[in-house]
Amino acid sequence: MSRIESTYKIPVMRDLLAKKLTRPVVGSLVGCVHCGMCNEACHYVLTHPDDPKMTPSFKVDQLRKLFKYNYDWTGKAFPWWVGAKEPLTDADLDVLKDIAFGTCTNCRRCTLNCPMGVDTAVLNRIMRGLLSSVGVMPEGVRVVSKDQWEIGNQMGVLKEDYLETLEWMSDELVGEVEDETARIPVDRKDCDVIYTINPREAKYDPRTIAAAAKIFWAAAESWTMPSEGWDQTNFGLFSGDDQLGGASARRVYEKMKELNAKRIVISECGHGYRSTRCEGPNWAGVDQDFEMESSVFTMLRYVKEGRIAVDPTRLGQRVTYHDSCNLARSCGITEEPRELLRTVATDFVEMIPNRAENFCCTGGGGAMSMSEYTPRRLKSARIKADQIAATGAKIVVTSCHNCVDGLNDLIKHYKLGCEVKQLVDLVADALVIEECAVKKKPKVVLEMPKPDMPLKGRRILVVDDEADIRVFLRTVLEDAGAEVYEAADGNAAIAEARRHKPDLITLDLSMEHKDGIETFAELRSDDELADIPVCVVTGHPEFREVIYSRAVPPPDGYKDKPVKEEELVEAVWRILGLHNHKVHV
Ligand code: SF4
Ligand code: SF4
């Protein structure tokens, strides 16, 4: 480790930090009260309990010291008291490098658990950016960033190799489905969809490209893949380099405009989605006047619109779902992947905890490119390994290529004996081609006009411990034509549901004896009652997360009290599928 004085590096970092001091950033810098409530949220802390350097607050205190030393009045007045300090030597910077890149995957789980709203991952990314700006970064980060700058994708895949891979996958697909129109279109203009991928797919896992192509073909989609600007990932998110972030995102947007596509579809990748869909327009300084979506949404839409048909019984193995930190925690995508997964799998078990509270796969934040930290990373992966093992699943499904690598690594290390797949693999394998749009005219779902008595002939069980609410709900639903039964608590609800087999249950959450959360779990785990749609009607929105994080299928609808008459009828009408009318056009 060198002890050379950092004569030019510190002023560069200091100036760059000044440009990053937005109101939310300063809020996170000054907001930490060192309460330690976030410690238990971090997989590094949980697996290194005796090492205080693993706590989220310690990691970003290093940035705080620099901030206070240069920009905060407390640091100028009482530097010794508030710990205001600047790194002095290259050796100091190496220590900061180890902390910023090697002890945090920027997963943001601590952020979610901080009462002060401190965004540790944002601060850690800033520290990474400061270090990167003066060339202090792990070798892997340097190589990957260079490839993305110079070659246009972060794995250095040459254009001819990429095009050859598409050709190879086209040949295989055409052979499989015996249809020349299944060939992957490249640089076709005026399509509805331009499909962008993670370079990992072109380099190591091209079958996911073929799987996506099969789904687009089956759905009779008007689509293309670009010959340039196809890398939806962005190492700028990991290295903290906003300029790289902007340049990478701009390549994708410019190609999309050149080809005049209507929508960018982003293959299953957590950080790619976050970079391209959420952060990219800011980094690139472009107005987002075009559509972008994750391929999870695209596939789910095809299923719902009847453009593809899938057989959920083919899989025959237990699956669980791993939420990517970027998709679930940073972008709020939690329900759509599950909805899609349930169309292609019959035995789905949730990991606990899940959704926004899920633990990182430990491959996030660019960790897979930093081999010097692999032992520490794999040690921290024990949390995720235990989560997976508890499900008994043979297949771990995830909508993120980074997570695929992180999970594969830990599954091998902890000898879990399961495999990792993505939704695109499962959907492609489950396709019932004869029922898909490519083989017949597509089914289109038309909205039915709502009749005067939209719930006529439907039987609904109203569960609420307040008599006046039950009267209100009964009146509204009966006026809409429904036959209504009532229950005042969870035990009565189960008994009434068994007796009347209603078409739908409205469920209050806060009730005496047996509350709605317990009742809901019991309904979902009862073979006889599990399929009855449930619409939660509650005056306690704080329970929403609780009921949606159960290890059972989520409620079919949710309404906050006080609920308006028209809104309740509309929700029930839609949950019962009375608004859809399938026709052939
Ligand atoms: S980041 Fe938040 S939760 Fe963690 S120590 Fe600071 S104030 Fe407490
Ligand atoms: S962002 Fe994730 S890895 Fe980093 S300190 Fe917070 S919980 Fe730990």
XYZ file of C-alpha atoms and ligand atoms in Angstrom:
601
model
C 0.000 0.000 0.000
C 1.486 3.285 -1.054
C 2.031 6.187 1.412
C 2.521 8.820 -1.295
C 0.839 12.139 -0.426
C -2.330 12.649 -2.485
C -1.417 16.089 -3.707
C -4.017 16.423 -6.442
C -6.659 13.836 -5.605
C -8.233 15.402 -2.537
C -9.013 18.800 -4.156
C -10.647 16.957 -7.086
C -12.794 14.910 -4.718
C -13.609 17.975 -2.625
C -14.811 19.920 -5.691
C -16.863 17.012 -6.992
C -18.499 16.581 -3.598
C -19.581 20.230 -3.698
C -21.501 19.505 -6.937
C -23.309 16.588 -5.323
C -24.675 18.496 -2.341
C -28.342 18.592 -3.196
C -30.912 19.034 -0.467
C -31.663 15.264 -0.077
C -27.946 14.449 -0.027
C -27.241 17.011 2.689
C -30.302 15.708 4.534
C -28.767 12.232 4.585
C -25.346 13.605 5.533
C -26.593 15.507 8.559
C -29.589 13.318 9.425
C -27.883 10.306 10.958
C -28.242 10.209 14.757
C -26.238 6.987 15.032
C -29.120 5.150 16.623
C -28.049 1.862 15.074
C -31.578 0.895 14.032
C -30.380 0.125 10.518
C -27.690 -2.305 11.652
C -29.912 -5.365 11.697
C -31.033 -4.554 8.146
C -27.570 -5.032 6.663
C -26.396 -8.483 5.597
C -22.779 -7.468 6.255
C -23.544 -6.570 9.878
C -25.567 -9.734 10.422
C -22.734 -11.920 9.193
C -19.881 -9.905 10.787
C -21.458 -9.140 14.188
C -18.153 -8.287 15.865
C -16.989 -5.799 13.251
C -18.295 -2.236 13.838
C -16.870 -1.200 10.475
C -19.745 -3.067 8.810
C -22.474 -0.819 10.206
C -24.179 1.403 7.620
C -23.452 4.543 9.632
C -19.725 3.801 9.866
C -19.494 3.249 6.109
C -20.849 6.641 5.178
C -19.377 8.488 8.159
C -16.261 8.600 6.008
C -18.090 10.856 3.560
C -19.552 12.852 6.426
C -16.066 13.607 7.699
C -15.075 15.034 4.336
C -18.330 16.994 4.080
C -18.032 18.445 7.559
C -14.397 19.348 7.100
C -15.121 21.374 3.958
C -18.755 22.418 3.831
C -20.508 22.256 7.194
C -20.173 25.005 9.798
C -19.946 22.478 12.640
C -16.840 21.012 11.056
C -15.270 24.425 10.738
C -16.134 25.450 14.311
C -15.574 22.151 16.173
C -13.730 19.775 13.850
C -12.484 17.575 16.722
C -16.044 17.235 18.095
C -17.881 16.299 14.900
C -15.049 14.223 13.466
C -14.427 16.546 10.507
C -11.422 15.202 8.647
C -9.976 14.777 5.187
C -8.095 11.755 3.903
C -4.466 12.712 3.401
C -2.657 9.946 1.603
C -3.161 7.312 -1.062
C -3.235 4.778 1.741
C -6.201 6.637 3.280
C -7.943 6.502 -0.078
C -7.308 2.778 -0.328
C -9.060 2.309 3.010
C -12.018 4.322 1.729
C -12.049 2.215 -1.438
C -12.278 -0.966 0.616
C -15.213 0.433 2.592
C -17.181 1.955 -0.285
C -16.752 -0.883 -2.785
C -16.089 -3.859 -0.533
C -18.522 -3.579 2.386
C -21.734 -2.331 0.792
C -23.779 -3.569 -2.171
C -25.834 -0.349 -2.213
C -28.898 -2.504 -1.592
C -30.775 0.245 0.334
C -32.237 -2.146 2.906
C -30.812 0.041 5.682
C -32.460 3.085 4.092
C -35.848 1.437 4.387
C -35.201 0.812 8.074
C -33.874 4.237 9.012
C -36.296 6.426 10.991
C -34.418 9.534 9.836
C -34.697 8.695 6.137
C -30.934 8.530 5.680
C -30.153 7.054 2.264
C -26.887 5.277 2.998
C -26.657 3.775 -0.481
C -26.882 7.182 -2.149
C -24.061 8.440 0.060
C -22.003 5.326 -0.577
C -22.487 5.791 -4.321
C -21.267 9.371 -3.977
C -18.148 8.168 -2.170
C -17.562 5.650 -4.951
C -17.947 8.447 -7.498
C -15.428 10.652 -5.703
C -12.910 7.819 -5.570
C -13.532 6.820 -9.200
C -12.981 10.407 -10.302
C -9.370 10.176 -9.125
C -8.813 6.633 -10.361
C -9.150 4.889 -6.997
C -11.345 1.853 -7.628
C -11.098 -1.926 -7.749
C -9.494 -3.236 -10.916
C -12.728 -4.932 -11.990
C -14.633 -1.650 -11.789
C -11.930 0.032 -13.879
C -12.066 -2.643 -16.591
C -15.849 -2.780 -16.797
C -16.188 1.022 -16.852
C -13.571 1.260 -19.604
C -15.402 -1.333 -21.702
C -18.666 0.504 -21.326
C -17.062 3.830 -22.257
C -15.033 2.535 -25.193
C -16.902 -0.456 -26.613
C -20.415 0.583 -25.647
C -21.277 -2.287 -23.331
C -19.920 -3.287 -19.965
C -18.686 -6.731 -20.989
C -16.736 -5.578 -24.003
C -18.852 -7.623 -26.454
C -17.809 -6.661 -29.973
C -20.513 -5.734 -32.453
C -19.715 -8.655 -34.784
C -19.886 -11.125 -31.863
C -23.188 -9.689 -30.713
C -24.723 -9.907 -34.192
C -23.357 -13.400 -34.649
C -24.977 -14.440 -31.371
C -28.340 -13.066 -32.516
C -27.948 -14.986 -35.773
C -27.082 -18.158 -33.874
C -30.112 -17.798 -31.574
C -32.306 -17.037 -34.616
C -31.206 -20.256 -36.312
C -31.961 -22.295 -33.207
C -35.363 -20.709 -32.715
C -36.385 -21.061 -36.361
C -35.360 -24.726 -36.163
C -37.356 -25.250 -32.973
C -40.621 -23.626 -34.057
C -40.223 -24.395 -37.780
C -41.149 -20.875 -38.793
C -38.776 -18.555 -40.632
C -40.626 -15.501 -39.267
C -39.260 -16.321 -35.805
C -35.882 -14.875 -36.843
C -34.695 -12.001 -34.594
C -35.169 -8.713 -36.463
C -32.202 -6.320 -36.189
C -32.491 -2.544 -36.709
C -35.988 -2.802 -38.118
C -37.605 0.634 -38.170
C -40.997 1.752 -36.848
C -41.560 -1.225 -34.543
C -43.723 -1.176 -31.444
C -40.917 -2.624 -29.319
C -37.136 -2.236 -29.244
C -35.646 -4.904 -26.987
C -32.521 -4.089 -24.973
C -30.513 -6.618 -22.993
C -27.797 -7.130 -20.413
C -24.477 -7.937 -22.143
C -24.245 -10.971 -19.869
C -26.939 -12.455 -22.123
C -24.892 -12.030 -25.281
C -21.699 -13.214 -23.643
C -22.706 -16.003 -21.231
C -26.418 -16.726 -21.430
C -27.731 -16.247 -25.008
C -30.611 -18.695 -24.368
C -32.431 -15.865 -22.573
C -32.321 -13.881 -25.826
C -33.806 -16.853 -27.689
C -36.444 -17.262 -24.961
C -37.468 -13.608 -25.287
C -37.500 -13.893 -29.091
C -39.783 -16.916 -28.838
C -42.210 -14.960 -26.648
C -42.217 -11.932 -28.997
C -42.781 -14.269 -31.936
C -45.578 -16.141 -30.136
C -47.270 -12.835 -29.255
C -46.958 -11.697 -32.904
C -45.164 -8.584 -31.648
C -43.776 -5.931 -33.944
C -40.268 -5.813 -32.458
C -36.582 -5.418 -33.127
C -33.177 -5.565 -31.459
C -30.757 -2.707 -32.113
C -27.293 -3.322 -33.536
C -25.919 -0.558 -31.274
C -27.142 0.928 -28.024
C -28.482 -2.458 -26.919
C -26.835 -2.530 -23.456
C -29.499 -1.472 -20.940
C -27.105 -1.924 -18.009
C -25.087 0.964 -16.715
C -21.933 0.700 -14.663
C -22.250 4.375 -13.824
C -24.823 3.324 -11.220
C -22.223 1.175 -9.464
C -19.095 3.280 -9.927
C -20.850 6.523 -9.035
C -19.785 8.097 -12.327
C -22.763 10.145 -13.556
C -21.000 10.958 -16.816
C -20.690 7.288 -17.668
C -24.288 6.896 -16.555
C -25.404 9.619 -18.967
C -23.332 8.399 -21.906
C -24.548 4.805 -21.555
C -28.212 5.755 -21.224
C -27.968 8.202 -24.133
C -26.759 5.441 -26.457
C -29.922 3.458 -25.788
C -32.276 6.423 -26.191
C -30.598 7.674 -29.371
C -30.821 4.293 -31.083
C -34.439 4.005 -30.089
C -35.179 7.393 -31.654
C -33.200 6.555 -34.779
C -35.268 3.404 -35.275
C -38.469 5.248 -34.376
C -39.607 2.538 -31.992
C -42.612 3.168 -29.773
C -41.338 1.593 -26.574
C -38.088 0.347 -25.039
C -38.516 -3.041 -23.400
C -35.778 -3.743 -20.856
C -34.899 -7.394 -20.291
C -34.992 -8.714 -16.728
C -32.255 -6.786 -14.956
C -32.672 -4.825 -11.737
C -29.921 -2.263 -12.115
C -30.476 -2.078 -15.889
C -34.116 -1.196 -15.335
C -33.303 1.349 -12.653
C -30.565 2.921 -14.783
C -32.439 3.026 -18.078
C -35.957 3.722 -16.866
C -35.416 5.809 -13.714
C -31.957 7.395 -13.415
C -30.861 7.457 -17.060
C -32.928 10.411 -18.296
C -31.468 12.567 -15.486
C -27.891 11.485 -16.103
C -28.297 11.877 -19.856
C -30.167 15.178 -19.560
C -32.980 14.098 -21.895
C -36.719 14.617 -21.715
C -38.353 11.279 -21.291
C -40.977 11.577 -24.006
C -41.085 7.867 -24.800
C -42.200 4.698 -23.068
C -39.942 2.236 -21.269
C -40.927 -0.894 -19.408
C -39.479 -4.039 -17.895
C -40.048 -7.189 -19.944
C -41.899 -8.526 -16.895
C -44.689 -6.056 -17.652
C -44.577 -6.930 -21.347
C -44.920 -10.660 -20.720
C -47.676 -10.156 -18.159
C -49.580 -7.961 -20.595
C -49.329 -10.615 -23.300
C -50.807 -13.182 -20.911
C -53.614 -10.868 -19.814
C -54.458 -9.844 -23.349
C -54.468 -13.455 -24.484
C -51.606 -12.863 -26.930
C -49.708 -15.743 -25.385
C -51.052 -18.787 -23.575
C -49.020 -20.596 -20.926
C -49.371 -23.929 -19.180
C -48.524 -23.667 -15.460
C -48.427 -27.442 -14.953
C -45.352 -28.094 -17.078
C -42.851 -26.909 -14.516
C -43.660 -29.434 -11.805
C -41.146 -28.096 -9.275
C -41.361 -25.809 -6.275
C -40.237 -22.248 -7.032
C -39.474 -19.244 -4.908
C -38.944 -15.646 -5.985
C -35.974 -13.458 -5.121
C -36.713 -9.714 -5.275
C -33.889 -7.746 -6.835
C -33.006 -4.786 -4.595
C -33.134 -2.384 -7.520
C -36.455 -3.626 -8.875
C -38.292 -4.092 -5.592
C -36.773 -1.612 -3.160
C -35.726 1.167 -5.493
C -38.359 0.842 -8.236
C -41.341 -0.664 -6.391
C -41.797 -3.640 -8.734
C -42.993 -6.441 -6.485
C -46.425 -7.669 -7.558
C -46.112 -7.985 -11.343
C -43.334 -10.606 -11.252
C -45.382 -12.662 -8.781
C -48.518 -12.349 -10.876
C -46.602 -13.573 -13.908
C -44.872 -16.325 -11.944
C -48.211 -17.698 -10.784
C -49.270 -18.130 -14.416
C -46.342 -20.483 -15.084
C -45.856 -22.270 -11.747
C -48.252 -24.128 -9.466
C -46.025 -24.483 -6.403
C -44.773 -21.005 -5.480
C -43.418 -20.313 -1.998
C -42.438 -16.864 -0.758
C -39.070 -16.193 0.824
C -39.379 -14.530 4.203
C -38.880 -11.575 4.313
C -39.752 -10.574 0.799
C -40.598 -7.687 -1.531
C -39.065 -4.393 -0.339
C -37.709 -6.083 2.807
C -35.936 -8.832 0.900
C -32.221 -9.350 1.494
C -29.673 -8.637 -1.238
C -28.312 -11.577 -3.266
C -24.926 -10.020 -2.389
C -24.036 -9.725 -6.063
C -25.478 -6.204 -6.279
C -23.686 -2.884 -6.532
C -21.217 -4.324 -9.049
C -19.894 -6.784 -6.442
C -19.497 -9.574 -8.985
C -16.803 -7.590 -10.772
C -14.692 -7.084 -7.609
C -13.078 -10.467 -7.038
C -10.853 -9.199 -4.208
C -13.951 -8.992 -1.994
C -15.395 -12.409 -2.887
C -14.681 -14.136 0.488
C -16.350 -11.304 2.399
C -19.265 -11.263 -0.049
C -19.843 -14.999 0.254
C -19.722 -14.783 4.020
C -22.410 -12.099 3.923
C -24.436 -14.324 1.545
C -25.280 -16.730 4.372
C -28.400 -14.667 5.113
C -29.703 -15.157 1.592
C -28.676 -18.827 1.584
C -30.704 -19.444 4.760
C -33.688 -17.636 3.241
C -33.592 -19.845 0.143
C -33.030 -23.084 2.044
C -36.082 -22.404 4.239
C -38.395 -22.392 1.206
C -37.469 -25.898 0.071
C -37.627 -24.601 -3.520
C -35.750 -26.305 -6.309
C -35.833 -23.221 -8.519
C -35.069 -19.666 -7.432
C -36.672 -17.247 -9.867
C -35.398 -13.706 -10.164
C -35.899 -10.861 -12.610
C -32.304 -9.711 -12.537
C -29.175 -10.899 -14.320
C -26.907 -9.610 -11.542
C -28.933 -11.588 -9.042
C -28.661 -14.692 -11.255
C -24.875 -14.523 -10.875
C -24.953 -13.625 -7.185
C -27.438 -16.404 -6.405
C -25.614 -19.021 -8.470
C -22.430 -18.218 -6.597
C -23.957 -18.564 -3.161
C -25.993 -21.659 -4.101
C -22.748 -23.337 -5.120
C -20.856 -22.088 -2.059
C -23.528 -23.168 0.444
C -24.391 -26.341 -1.522
C -28.110 -25.576 -1.668
C -28.837 -27.914 -4.566
C -31.209 -25.650 -6.473
C -30.984 -23.691 -9.701
C -31.700 -20.104 -10.737
C -34.039 -19.125 -13.552
C -35.636 -15.978 -14.844
C -39.257 -15.391 -15.734
C -38.366 -15.247 -19.415
C -37.088 -18.864 -19.200
C -40.225 -20.094 -17.460
C -42.644 -18.230 -19.743
C -40.891 -19.446 -22.903
C -40.956 -23.041 -21.619
C -44.629 -22.797 -20.679
C -45.858 -21.401 -24.012
C -48.775 -23.246 -25.585
C -47.937 -22.183 -29.098
C -51.178 -23.352 -30.697
C -53.072 -20.959 -28.423
C -50.804 -17.955 -29.067
C -51.407 -14.977 -31.321
C -48.906 -16.175 -33.896
C -51.103 -19.205 -34.637
C -54.451 -17.528 -34.632
C -55.990 -14.140 -34.562
C -55.234 -12.545 -31.220
C -57.752 -12.518 -28.458
C -58.530 -9.004 -27.436
C -59.996 -8.053 -24.120
C -62.734 -5.505 -24.484
C -64.181 -3.562 -21.614
C -67.865 -4.291 -21.034
C -70.052 -1.306 -20.229
C -71.110 -1.466 -16.606
C -74.846 -2.346 -16.350
C -77.261 -0.805 -13.856
C -77.039 -3.818 -11.537
C -73.394 -4.770 -12.143
C -73.233 -7.347 -9.310
C -76.560 -9.054 -10.033
C -76.476 -12.694 -9.078
C -73.124 -12.438 -7.181
C -72.831 -13.515 -3.558
C -70.622 -11.417 -1.308
C -69.574 -11.921 2.297
C -68.965 -8.662 4.191
C -66.596 -9.066 7.154
C -66.296 -6.128 9.553
C -66.591 -5.771 13.320
C -68.433 -2.443 13.103
C -72.166 -2.898 12.573
C -72.663 0.469 10.878
C -69.915 -0.310 8.329
C -71.504 -3.696 7.619
C -74.847 -1.987 7.025
C -73.221 0.526 4.698
C -71.369 -2.126 2.664
C -74.428 -4.372 2.538
C -76.616 -1.536 1.269
C -74.141 -0.489 -1.427
C -73.594 -4.038 -2.646
C -77.269 -4.981 -2.543
C -78.135 -1.845 -4.493
C -75.694 -3.114 -7.131
C -77.584 -6.402 -7.292
C -75.495 -8.645 -5.002
C -76.722 -11.108 -2.410
C -74.888 -10.191 0.811
C -73.934 -12.161 3.943
C -72.278 -10.702 7.022
C -69.693 -11.714 9.617
C -68.500 -9.627 12.575
C -65.133 -11.297 13.185
C -62.619 -13.702 11.691
C -64.082 -16.897 13.153
C -67.552 -16.050 11.896
C -66.050 -15.121 8.527
C -64.488 -18.559 8.050
C -67.734 -20.270 9.081
C -69.882 -18.096 6.782
C -67.476 -18.513 3.890
C -67.665 -22.275 4.294
C -71.433 -22.180 4.493
C -72.230 -19.839 1.579
C -69.199 -20.201 -0.726
C -69.437 -16.501 -1.712
C -68.043 -15.151 -4.993
C -66.045 -12.552 -3.031
C -65.228 -11.495 0.523
C -64.717 -7.908 1.697
C -62.400 -8.072 4.687
C -61.734 -5.598 7.481
C -58.232 -5.945 8.957
C -58.630 -4.652 12.484
C -61.129 -6.822 14.370
C -61.356 -8.305 17.828
C -60.806 -12.041 18.515
C -59.346 -12.953 15.162
C -58.159 -10.008 13.074
C -58.316 -9.695 9.296
C -54.629 -10.481 8.760
C -54.961 -13.832 10.523
C -58.282 -14.497 8.828
C -56.791 -13.752 5.421
C -53.898 -16.163 5.990
C -56.370 -18.843 7.105
C -58.588 -18.305 4.059
C -55.628 -18.559 1.703
C -54.318 -21.736 3.273
C -57.702 -23.494 3.321
C -58.107 -25.748 0.268
C -61.842 -25.135 0.204
C -61.681 -21.325 0.516
C -58.316 -20.342 -0.936
C -59.678 -19.366 -4.354
C -62.340 -16.969 -3.114
C -61.251 -13.429 -4.129
C -60.695 -11.096 -1.189
C -60.988 -7.320 -1.260
C -59.492 -5.702 1.834
C -61.517 -2.729 3.122
C -59.628 -1.184 5.999
C -59.179 1.958 8.019
C -55.609 0.931 8.875
C -53.332 1.586 5.880
C -50.297 0.739 8.053
C -51.326 -2.937 7.786
C -51.148 -2.896 4.014
C -47.486 -3.915 3.901
C -48.145 -6.647 6.462
C -50.896 -8.284 4.488
C -49.042 -8.002 1.185
C -45.913 -9.565 2.658
C -47.678 -12.791 3.744
C -46.304 -15.989 2.306
C -49.625 -16.514 0.484
C -51.151 -14.998 -2.682
C -51.960 -11.322 -1.953
C -55.495 -9.924 -1.701
C -57.288 -9.407 -5.012
C -58.230 -5.846 -4.122
C -57.592 -3.210 -1.492
C -59.653 -0.185 -0.439
C -59.016 2.358 2.280
C -61.922 3.466 4.467
C -63.958 5.526 4.042
C -64.674 3.882 0.704
C -66.962 5.601 -1.773
C -70.007 3.637 -2.978
C -69.097 3.814 -6.645
C -65.466 2.866 -5.985
C -66.433 -0.220 -4.020
C -68.821 -1.479 -6.685
C -66.256 -0.767 -9.409
C -63.529 -2.648 -7.504
C -65.714 -5.705 -6.890
C -66.942 -5.667 -10.496
C -63.352 -5.687 -11.766
C -62.070 -8.272 -9.285
C -64.836 -10.610 -10.413
C -63.698 -10.075 -14.016
C -67.112 -8.771 -15.071
C -65.547 -5.937 -17.068
C -63.736 -8.258 -19.493
C -65.227 -9.722 -22.580
C -62.962 -11.898 -24.732
C -63.629 -11.854 -28.449
C -61.711 -12.857 -31.559
C -60.957 -10.035 -33.970
S -28.559 5.702 9.165
Fe -30.524 6.031 10.214
S -30.958 4.114 11.314
Fe -28.783 4.073 10.721
S -27.708 4.871 12.489
Fe -28.085 6.632 11.168
S -30.058 7.476 11.856
Fe -29.881 5.428 12.780
S -26.985 -0.350 1.456
Fe -27.220 -2.548 1.974
S -25.120 -3.335 2.066
Fe -24.969 -1.082 2.151
S -24.933 -0.608 4.314
Fe -27.069 -0.503 3.677
S -27.936 -2.561 4.105
Fe -25.674 -2.720 4.146
